């Protein structure tokens, strides 16, 4: 009997183990592949317009960076004793593992055999992790998917598999003959980057202050994973500025701001409205009559009240905080434009804050400005804010834009925050934070690419020191909001022609974390900060490595090994 029971127990155990294996097999079979479509860039075959004597005509819109990530200067690749290429990347910092490439070969000169075409493609693919230093893929697997001859054109498709870690694909034909081909479709497959794996800006500072970022409606899906993992607040970057939301007297366009609010609500993010009354960029109609003459005080005040009340009423309960007045103060004294000339700066502030408060009593209303590191400017703002609060104006907080340069002194940042903490109950916001790799008075220098790593490190150290100051004042700071989500989107790229290496943000062109990101989440101060020994970058004539001990030049053109020379 015991033996029979024992056998039965063995059979039961066996069947249970088989059942568990079957269940696991079903689960694994149901799980989707880790590989997913990262980029799908289709172009119509009919757009091929080239001959044997010149460049083809690229389809309209090809030269712009679109959501899917095309960064090609030409999609028609023409070889006539010269080289051309198309370069692709997928936003969101993924690893690209496979590419499908569809090509139309133009046969007006002579026909290429499929074997030649396959060889050409196989050895004309290049990969890169940084978008600059491309290496030829020697051992890429190329599978011919299909080919078809349609008279003048041969349609050819190929599939290539890549090693882990590839970020960019470059397609470059090499031939001295006169022929051309058109890329008609490029698909990139791989695995998207897991932003949660690197930490989280807002979770790191959850006990101190919120962390947010400014965005545009076109960026919500493109950078969704980044935004949701790193921030718990978004700022309406441009869509609430007067020229966007109130372009003419009786026309309001809420579409852009509404899209950001909807995205935030779906993802549990807070929203701060920016530029409600931004004097510098009000449309001309706001302060003029139909004949172009200056409008009267009463006319302008009526338009201003309608502007403020209509917008705040529209977003009541959806936007928790507004930059009600933006950049009304200059580096010296008031920054008076047409609007403030007509109604008076203090009168403007008092009225717009009151109107906004009446429309949404629960909203936090702040006065936002820049360059608080200038002592006379921060004192004027302090005196004005304290005076108006004492008069009963509902100013709930002050915004420090904090668009900084590499030579900004953190002592001045600390002094500005300390000054405004003297006003009881006043909330402090860091509203538009970024840090440029250049010095504040330098508008001509353009650092060469070989200095990029040093620039990134210097910016990282400055960010680290500034966040140390913010954490020191965490009991009064409500939020720290970064300006622009990646270096590709950064407004700093437009300030000086050719200066695209400010590295002013926490994420690079492909949305990969820069050294500054790691420094910001280093709350223990274990990584290097900006200190009295740190200096802004200086251009040298050769490439060099920089460390904490000394600068070392790597002599270019050496045959083997590193020939170095100290800069001492």
Tab-separated table of C-alpha atoms in Angstrom, residues 71 85-90 96 98-101 124-128 131 134 137 140 160 162 166-172 186-188:
chain	number	residue	atom	x	y	z
A	71	UNK	CA	18.960	62.834	-40.109
A	85	UNK	CA	25.702	59.023	-47.614
A	86	UNK	CA	22.535	58.821	-45.582
A	87	UNK	CA	22.741	58.616	-41.813
A	88	UNK	CA	19.991	57.265	-39.581
A	89	UNK	CA	19.392	57.209	-35.871
A	90	UNK	CA	16.433	56.331	-33.684
A	96	UNK	CA	19.860	49.028	-32.997
A	98	UNK	CA	18.729	45.039	-37.343
A	99	UNK	CA	17.999	47.177	-40.375
A	100	UNK	CA	15.838	46.617	-43.418
A	101	UNK	CA	16.934	48.728	-46.365
A	124	UNK	CA	28.944	50.197	-47.472
A	125	UNK	CA	27.245	50.006	-44.075
A	126	UNK	CA	28.859	51.808	-41.162
A	127	UNK	CA	27.929	51.896	-37.492
A	128	UNK	CA	28.513	54.404	-34.737
A	131	UNK	CA	27.031	59.768	-34.625
A	134	UNK	CA	31.741	55.677	-37.903
A	137	UNK	CA	30.801	46.909	-40.522
A	140	UNK	CA	27.543	42.294	-41.106
A	160	UNK	CA	21.404	43.620	-42.062
A	162	UNK	CA	24.361	44.399	-36.156
A	166	UNK	CA	24.941	50.372	-32.337
A	167	UNK	CA	23.227	53.781	-32.274
A	168	UNK	CA	23.629	55.119	-35.827
A	169	UNK	CA	23.559	53.558	-39.272
A	170	UNK	CA	25.373	55.183	-42.173
A	171	UNK	CA	24.826	53.992	-45.743
A	172	UNK	CA	27.570	55.041	-48.150
A	186	UNK	CA	14.747	52.228	-43.958
A	187	UNK	CA	13.503	50.351	-40.923
A	188	UNK	CA	15.557	50.066	-37.766
